[in-house]
Amino acid sequence: MIIGILNQKGGVGKTTLSINLAAAFAIAGQRVLVVDADPQGSSLTWSSARAAETAPLFPVIGMAKPTLHRDLPEIAKDYDITIIDGAPRVSELGRAAILASDLILIPVQPSPFDVWATEDIVGLIKEARQFKEGLKAVFAVNRKIVNTAIGRDVLDAFTDESFPVLKSQVCQRVVYAESAAQGLTVIEVAPAGEAAREVKALAKELLRYDNQERKAA
């Protein structure tokens, strides 16, 4: 399965979700690959920050090119799950990442600004479904402020007949930045912490959703 983590709005935590979800899948026994499709190369930078003596949980490769949808399937076939850390903004790279994916995860912060900013990515995914009928997409709440009810009403605006909102939510926590600075994930730094629990729950829900959709197809 190829999961594209995409949103045309910057700063929603695509790279953070990409590497931490990859860790959750890898620790659960999946063969995982992360593809950095953003010219900024954030996932590659994270990977290079990892200490040489620390064994990687998964490989990270750079493929920020508009032929991604044609080139990636041959590479991805050797892995159970491939995660694409996508580029912001509507572009050839964004379209290629969508077409390369089986499932699009759209991270959004519980803010009206994020609601408004999803219009472009939603349009691109619906456009791509004309060429890739089985393409699935979901919203996931990321960077929710801990112990607040902010955004509860805003989330209703994300309800779409073909774009469900996952129940699992990831909160804003300092451990994400602290672990990233070391080239690590929250599951490695604080395996029993709330951040690790949230990421694992999101990973499990993504797999359940994909399995349900496959059975319904």
PDB file of C-alpha atoms in Angstrom:
ATOM      1  CA  MET A   1       0.000   0.000   0.000  1.00  0.00           C
ATOM      2  CA  ILE A   2       1.208   3.486  -0.854  1.00  0.00           C
ATOM      3  CA  ILE A   3       0.027   6.230   1.506  1.00  0.00           C
ATOM      4  CA  GLY A   4       0.435   9.815   0.352  1.00  0.00           C
ATOM      5  CA  ILE A   5       0.523  12.365   3.184  1.00  0.00           C
ATOM      6  CA  LEU A   6      -0.492  15.525   1.388  1.00  0.00           C
ATOM      7  CA  ASN A   7      -1.935  18.971   1.939  1.00  0.00           C
ATOM      8  CA  GLN A   8      -1.438  22.066  -0.174  1.00  0.00           C
ATOM      9  CA  LYS A   9      -1.164  24.126   3.029  1.00  0.00           C
ATOM     10  CA  GLY A  10       2.286  24.215   4.593  1.00  0.00           C
ATOM     11  CA  GLY A  11       2.941  23.760   8.303  1.00  0.00           C
ATOM     12  CA  VAL A  12       0.344  21.074   8.960  1.00  0.00           C
ATOM     13  CA  GLY A  13       2.899  18.452  10.027  1.00  0.00           C
ATOM     14  CA  LYS A  14       3.207  16.237   6.938  1.00  0.00           C
ATOM     15  CA  THR A  15       6.813  15.242   7.644  1.00  0.00           C
ATOM     16  CA  THR A  16       6.176  14.678  11.344  1.00  0.00           C
ATOM     17  CA  LEU A  17       3.289  12.348  10.557  1.00  0.00           C
ATOM     18  CA  SER A  18       5.208  10.635   7.761  1.00  0.00           C
ATOM     19  CA  ILE A  19       8.195   9.582   9.849  1.00  0.00           C
ATOM     20  CA  ASN A  20       6.243   8.753  13.001  1.00  0.00           C
ATOM     21  CA  LEU A  21       3.586   6.719  11.198  1.00  0.00           C
ATOM     22  CA  ALA A  22       6.379   4.922   9.360  1.00  0.00           C
ATOM     23  CA  ALA A  23       7.917   4.048  12.734  1.00  0.00           C
ATOM     24  CA  ALA A  24       4.589   2.745  14.050  1.00  0.00           C
ATOM     25  CA  PHE A  25       4.174   0.487  11.015  1.00  0.00           C
ATOM     26  CA  ALA A  26       7.801  -0.681  11.151  1.00  0.00           C
ATOM     27  CA  ILE A  27       7.668  -1.551  14.838  1.00  0.00           C
ATOM     28  CA  ALA A  28       4.479  -3.517  14.138  1.00  0.00           C
ATOM     29  CA  GLY A  29       6.484  -5.689  11.732  1.00  0.00           C
ATOM     30  CA  GLN A  30       5.755  -4.042   8.377  1.00  0.00           C
ATOM     31  CA  ARG A  31       8.435  -3.404   5.753  1.00  0.00           C
ATOM     32  CA  VAL A  32       8.253   0.364   5.359  1.00  0.00           C
ATOM     33  CA  LEU A  33       9.720   2.906   2.952  1.00  0.00           C
ATOM     34  CA  VAL A  34       9.452   6.698   3.264  1.00  0.00           C
ATOM     35  CA  VAL A  35       9.643   8.698   0.040  1.00  0.00           C
ATOM     36  CA  ASP A  36      10.516  12.373   0.388  1.00  0.00           C
ATOM     37  CA  ALA A  37       8.667  14.038  -2.505  1.00  0.00           C
ATOM     38  CA  ASP A  38       9.113  17.570  -1.182  1.00  0.00           C
ATOM     39  CA  PRO A  39      11.937  19.649  -2.723  1.00  0.00           C
ATOM     40  CA  GLN A  40      12.646  20.970   0.795  1.00  0.00           C
ATOM     41  CA  GLY A  41      13.784  17.450   1.717  1.00  0.00           C
ATOM     42  CA  SER A  42      12.590  17.506   5.338  1.00  0.00           C
ATOM     43  CA  SER A  43      12.366  13.722   5.707  1.00  0.00           C
ATOM     44  CA  LEU A  44      15.821  13.299   4.206  1.00  0.00           C
ATOM     45  CA  THR A  45      17.189  15.932   6.595  1.00  0.00           C
ATOM     46  CA  TRP A  46      15.573  14.102   9.508  1.00  0.00           C
ATOM     47  CA  SER A  47      17.129  10.835   8.368  1.00  0.00           C
ATOM     48  CA  SER A  48      20.594  12.391   8.092  1.00  0.00           C
ATOM     49  CA  ALA A  49      20.333  13.672  11.684  1.00  0.00           C
ATOM     50  CA  ARG A  50      20.126  10.102  12.986  1.00  0.00           C
ATOM     51  CA  ALA A  51      23.255   8.946  14.793  1.00  0.00           C
ATOM     52  CA  ALA A  52      25.402   6.583  12.735  1.00  0.00           C
ATOM     53  CA  GLU A  53      25.295   3.907  15.426  1.00  0.00           C
ATOM     54  CA  THR A  54      21.479   3.970  15.586  1.00  0.00           C
ATOM     55  CA  ALA A  55      19.982   1.404  13.228  1.00  0.00           C
ATOM     56  CA  PRO A  56      17.262   2.868  10.986  1.00  0.00           C
ATOM     57  CA  LEU A  57      13.711   1.589  11.367  1.00  0.00           C
ATOM     58  CA  PHE A  58      13.056   2.214   7.672  1.00  0.00           C
ATOM     59  CA  PRO A  59      14.836   3.699   4.651  1.00  0.00           C
ATOM     60  CA  VAL A  60      14.153   7.225   3.382  1.00  0.00           C
ATOM     61  CA  ILE A  61      14.706   8.115  -0.269  1.00  0.00           C
ATOM     62  CA  GLY A  62      14.228  11.335  -2.223  1.00  0.00           C
ATOM     63  CA  MET A  63      11.914  11.374  -5.257  1.00  0.00           C
ATOM     64  CA  ALA A  64      10.807  14.963  -5.712  1.00  0.00           C
ATOM     65  CA  LYS A  65      10.036  14.653  -9.387  1.00  0.00           C
ATOM     66  CA  PRO A  66       6.888  14.779 -11.540  1.00  0.00           C
ATOM     67  CA  THR A  67       7.424  11.189 -12.762  1.00  0.00           C
ATOM     68  CA  LEU A  68       6.934   9.843  -9.227  1.00  0.00           C
ATOM     69  CA  HIS A  69       3.700   8.065 -10.138  1.00  0.00           C
ATOM     70  CA  ARG A  70       5.484   6.132 -12.877  1.00  0.00           C
ATOM     71  CA  ASP A  71       8.754   5.454 -11.034  1.00  0.00           C
ATOM     72  CA  LEU A  72       7.577   4.576  -7.532  1.00  0.00           C
ATOM     73  CA  PRO A  73       5.498   1.389  -8.059  1.00  0.00           C
ATOM     74  CA  GLU A  74       8.560  -0.637  -9.079  1.00  0.00           C
ATOM     75  CA  ILE A  75      10.390   0.441  -5.910  1.00  0.00           C
ATOM     76  CA  ALA A  76       7.368   0.163  -3.604  1.00  0.00           C
ATOM     77  CA  LYS A  77       6.661  -3.450  -4.528  1.00  0.00           C
ATOM     78  CA  ASP A  78       9.462  -4.552  -2.167  1.00  0.00           C
ATOM     79  CA  TYR A  79       7.693  -2.968   0.837  1.00  0.00           C
ATOM     80  CA  ASP A  80       4.440  -3.581   2.677  1.00  0.00           C
ATOM     81  CA  ILE A  81       3.811   0.131   3.174  1.00  0.00           C
ATOM     82  CA  THR A  82       5.304   3.107   1.363  1.00  0.00           C
ATOM     83  CA  ILE A  83       4.689   6.587   2.742  1.00  0.00           C
ATOM     84  CA  ILE A  84       5.031   9.648   0.527  1.00  0.00           C
ATOM     85  CA  ASP A  85       5.929  12.861   2.348  1.00  0.00           C
ATOM     86  CA  GLY A  86       4.368  15.210  -0.192  1.00  0.00           C
ATOM     87  CA  ALA A  87       5.130  18.752  -1.277  1.00  0.00           C
ATOM     88  CA  PRO A  88       2.934  21.726  -0.397  1.00  0.00           C
ATOM     89  CA  ARG A  89       1.187  23.819  -3.055  1.00  0.00           C
ATOM     90  CA  VAL A  90      -0.607  22.695  -6.188  1.00  0.00           C
ATOM     91  CA  SER A  91       2.058  21.524  -8.619  1.00  0.00           C
ATOM     92  CA  GLU A  92       3.145  18.689 -10.876  1.00  0.00           C
ATOM     93  CA  LEU A  93       4.794  17.118  -7.836  1.00  0.00           C
ATOM     94  CA  GLY A  94       1.533  17.168  -5.908  1.00  0.00           C
ATOM     95  CA  ARG A  95      -0.410  15.605  -8.754  1.00  0.00           C
ATOM     96  CA  ALA A  96       2.248  12.932  -9.251  1.00  0.00           C
ATOM     97  CA  ALA A  97       2.160  12.055  -5.536  1.00  0.00           C
ATOM     98  CA  ILE A  98      -1.616  11.730  -5.622  1.00  0.00           C
ATOM     99  CA  LEU A  99      -1.548   9.453  -8.662  1.00  0.00           C
ATOM    100  CA  ALA A 100       1.188   7.331  -7.059  1.00  0.00           C
ATOM    101  CA  SER A 101      -0.888   6.740  -3.910  1.00  0.00           C
ATOM    102  CA  ASP A 102      -3.528   4.188  -2.984  1.00  0.00           C
ATOM    103  CA  LEU A 103      -4.657   6.207   0.022  1.00  0.00           C
ATOM    104  CA  ILE A 104      -4.281   9.933   0.668  1.00  0.00           C
ATOM    105  CA  LEU A 105      -3.982  11.096   4.281  1.00  0.00           C
ATOM    106  CA  ILE A 106      -4.735  14.821   4.536  1.00  0.00           C
ATOM    107  CA  PRO A 107      -3.413  16.216   7.838  1.00  0.00           C
ATOM    108  CA  VAL A 108      -5.343  19.239   9.076  1.00  0.00           C
ATOM    109  CA  GLN A 109      -5.144  21.388  12.147  1.00  0.00           C
ATOM    110  CA  PRO A 110      -8.472  22.134  13.883  1.00  0.00           C
ATOM    111  CA  SER A 111      -8.637  25.646  12.498  1.00  0.00           C
ATOM    112  CA  PRO A 112     -10.966  27.404  10.037  1.00  0.00           C
ATOM    113  CA  PHE A 113      -7.888  28.370   8.036  1.00  0.00           C
ATOM    114  CA  ASP A 114      -7.167  24.683   7.444  1.00  0.00           C
ATOM    115  CA  VAL A 115     -10.772  24.078   6.431  1.00  0.00           C
ATOM    116  CA  TRP A 116     -10.530  26.776   3.795  1.00  0.00           C
ATOM    117  CA  ALA A 117      -7.136  25.571   2.604  1.00  0.00           C
ATOM    118  CA  THR A 118      -8.296  22.009   1.838  1.00  0.00           C
ATOM    119  CA  GLU A 119     -10.281  23.044  -1.236  1.00  0.00           C
ATOM    120  CA  ASP A 120      -7.323  22.655  -3.611  1.00  0.00           C
ATOM    121  CA  ILE A 121      -6.198  19.219  -2.416  1.00  0.00           C
ATOM    122  CA  VAL A 122      -9.779  17.926  -2.388  1.00  0.00           C
ATOM    123  CA  GLY A 123     -10.201  19.124  -5.967  1.00  0.00           C
ATOM    124  CA  LEU A 124      -6.964  17.441  -7.063  1.00  0.00           C
ATOM    125  CA  ILE A 125      -7.946  14.128  -5.490  1.00  0.00           C
ATOM    126  CA  LYS A 126     -11.378  14.158  -7.100  1.00  0.00           C
ATOM    127  CA  GLU A 127      -9.735  14.982 -10.405  1.00  0.00           C
ATOM    128  CA  ALA A 128      -7.283  12.085  -9.954  1.00  0.00           C
ATOM    129  CA  ARG A 129     -10.159   9.668  -9.302  1.00  0.00           C
ATOM    130  CA  GLN A 130     -11.110  10.016 -12.958  1.00  0.00           C
ATOM    131  CA  PHE A 131      -7.836   8.234 -13.776  1.00  0.00           C
ATOM    132  CA  LYS A 132      -7.515   6.109 -10.616  1.00  0.00           C
ATOM    133  CA  GLU A 133     -10.977   4.991  -9.592  1.00  0.00           C
ATOM    134  CA  GLY A 134      -9.954   3.177  -6.413  1.00  0.00           C
ATOM    135  CA  LEU A 135      -8.106   6.140  -4.889  1.00  0.00           C
ATOM    136  CA  LYS A 136      -9.107   6.685  -1.248  1.00  0.00           C
ATOM    137  CA  ALA A 137      -8.699   9.791   0.916  1.00  0.00           C
ATOM    138  CA  VAL A 138      -9.170  10.662   4.593  1.00  0.00           C
ATOM    139  CA  PHE A 139      -8.635  13.656   6.850  1.00  0.00           C
ATOM    140  CA  ALA A 140      -6.617  13.319  10.074  1.00  0.00           C
ATOM    141  CA  VAL A 141      -6.512  15.950  12.797  1.00  0.00           C
ATOM    142  CA  ASN A 142      -2.921  16.863  13.635  1.00  0.00           C
ATOM    143  CA  ARG A 143      -1.374  19.328  16.077  1.00  0.00           C
ATOM    144  CA  LYS A 144      -4.489  19.563  18.192  1.00  0.00           C
ATOM    145  CA  ILE A 145      -3.831  21.583  21.351  1.00  0.00           C
ATOM    146  CA  VAL A 146      -3.735  19.237  24.334  1.00  0.00           C
ATOM    147  CA  ASN A 147      -6.583  19.471  26.875  1.00  0.00           C
ATOM    148  CA  THR A 148      -8.657  21.942  24.876  1.00  0.00           C
ATOM    149  CA  ALA A 149     -11.929  21.688  23.006  1.00  0.00           C
ATOM    150  CA  ILE A 150     -10.778  24.139  20.330  1.00  0.00           C
ATOM    151  CA  GLY A 151     -11.799  23.176  16.835  1.00  0.00           C
ATOM    152  CA  ARG A 152     -14.641  20.845  17.861  1.00  0.00           C
ATOM    153  CA  ASP A 153     -17.170  22.693  15.714  1.00  0.00           C
ATOM    154  CA  VAL A 154     -14.659  23.327  12.951  1.00  0.00           C
ATOM    155  CA  LEU A 155     -14.150  19.588  12.415  1.00  0.00           C
ATOM    156  CA  ASP A 156     -17.754  19.252  11.232  1.00  0.00           C
ATOM    157  CA  ALA A 157     -16.732  21.271   8.185  1.00  0.00           C
ATOM    158  CA  PHE A 158     -14.386  18.481   7.127  1.00  0.00           C
ATOM    159  CA  THR A 159     -17.245  16.020   6.740  1.00  0.00           C
ATOM    160  CA  ASP A 160     -17.377  14.903   3.125  1.00  0.00           C
ATOM    161  CA  GLU A 161     -19.158  11.882   1.673  1.00  0.00           C
ATOM    162  CA  SER A 162     -15.927  10.527   0.193  1.00  0.00           C
ATOM    163  CA  PHE A 163     -13.409  12.082   2.600  1.00  0.00           C
ATOM    164  CA  PRO A 164     -14.061  10.826   6.136  1.00  0.00           C
ATOM    165  CA  VAL A 165     -12.335  12.239   9.211  1.00  0.00           C
ATOM    166  CA  LEU A 166     -10.429   9.612  11.184  1.00  0.00           C
ATOM    167  CA  LYS A 167     -11.306   9.375  14.868  1.00  0.00           C
ATOM    168  CA  SER A 168      -7.677   9.151  15.980  1.00  0.00           C
ATOM    169  CA  GLN A 169      -6.195  12.591  16.600  1.00  0.00           C
ATOM    170  CA  VAL A 170      -2.584  13.655  17.112  1.00  0.00           C
ATOM    171  CA  CYS A 171      -1.879  16.449  19.575  1.00  0.00           C
ATOM    172  CA  GLN A 172       0.803  19.127  19.615  1.00  0.00           C
ATOM    173  CA  ARG A 173       3.578  17.861  21.881  1.00  0.00           C
ATOM    174  CA  VAL A 174       7.167  18.974  22.474  1.00  0.00           C
ATOM    175  CA  VAL A 175       8.443  15.407  22.096  1.00  0.00           C
ATOM    176  CA  TYR A 176       7.869  15.544  18.330  1.00  0.00           C
ATOM    177  CA  ALA A 177      10.394  18.345  17.899  1.00  0.00           C
ATOM    178  CA  GLU A 178      12.801  16.871  20.465  1.00  0.00           C
ATOM    179  CA  SER A 179      12.831  13.462  18.780  1.00  0.00           C
ATOM    180  CA  ALA A 180      13.085  14.897  15.247  1.00  0.00           C
ATOM    181  CA  ALA A 181      16.192  16.889  16.176  1.00  0.00           C
ATOM    182  CA  GLN A 182      17.926  13.577  16.917  1.00  0.00           C
ATOM    183  CA  GLY A 183      16.686  11.797  13.802  1.00  0.00           C
ATOM    184  CA  LEU A 184      14.400   9.727  16.017  1.00  0.00           C
ATOM    185  CA  THR A 185      10.648   9.190  16.372  1.00  0.00           C
ATOM    186  CA  VAL A 186       8.399   9.620  19.395  1.00  0.00           C
ATOM    187  CA  ILE A 187       7.982   5.848  19.588  1.00  0.00           C
ATOM    188  CA  GLU A 188      11.736   5.472  20.090  1.00  0.00           C
ATOM    189  CA  VAL A 189      12.173   8.398  22.494  1.00  0.00           C
ATOM    190  CA  ALA A 190       9.072   7.812  24.642  1.00  0.00           C
ATOM    191  CA  PRO A 191       7.493   4.469  23.693  1.00  0.00           C
ATOM    192  CA  ALA A 192       5.007   4.603  26.573  1.00  0.00           C
ATOM    193  CA  GLY A 193       4.132   8.271  26.092  1.00  0.00           C
ATOM    194  CA  GLU A 194       0.910   9.865  24.865  1.00  0.00           C
ATOM    195  CA  ALA A 195       2.447  10.873  21.525  1.00  0.00           C
ATOM    196  CA  ALA A 196       3.457   7.289  20.763  1.00  0.00           C
ATOM    197  CA  ARG A 197      -0.007   6.071  21.743  1.00  0.00           C
ATOM    198  CA  GLU A 198      -1.682   8.602  19.430  1.00  0.00           C
ATOM    199  CA  VAL A 199       0.533   7.747  16.465  1.00  0.00           C
ATOM    200  CA  LYS A 200       0.019   4.009  16.923  1.00  0.00           C
ATOM    201  CA  ALA A 201      -3.750   4.517  17.147  1.00  0.00           C
ATOM    202  CA  LEU A 202      -3.716   6.545  13.920  1.00  0.00           C
ATOM    203  CA  ALA A 203      -1.636   3.874  12.148  1.00  0.00           C
ATOM    204  CA  LYS A 204      -4.039   1.120  13.231  1.00  0.00           C
ATOM    205  CA  GLU A 205      -7.071   3.135  12.140  1.00  0.00           C
ATOM    206  CA  LEU A 206      -5.517   3.786   8.724  1.00  0.00           C
ATOM    207  CA  LEU A 207      -5.001   0.053   8.193  1.00  0.00           C
ATOM    208  CA  ARG A 208      -8.529  -0.746   9.379  1.00  0.00           C
ATOM    209  CA  TYR A 209      -9.974   1.845   7.021  1.00  0.00           C
ATOM    210  CA  ASP A 210      -7.977   0.503   4.080  1.00  0.00           C
ATOM    211  CA  ASN A 211      -9.025  -3.091   4.829  1.00  0.00           C
ATOM    212  CA  GLN A 212     -12.676  -2.090   5.120  1.00  0.00           C
ATOM    213  CA  GLU A 213     -12.564  -0.231   1.822  1.00  0.00           C
ATOM    214  CA  ARG A 214     -10.883  -3.171   0.084  1.00  0.00           C
ATOM    215  CA  LYS A 215     -13.577  -5.557   1.329  1.00  0.00           C
ATOM    216  CA  ALA A 216     -16.330  -3.179   0.249  1.00  0.00           C
ATOM    217  CA  ALA A 217     -14.866  -2.779  -3.241  1.00  0.00           C
TER     218      ALA A 217
END
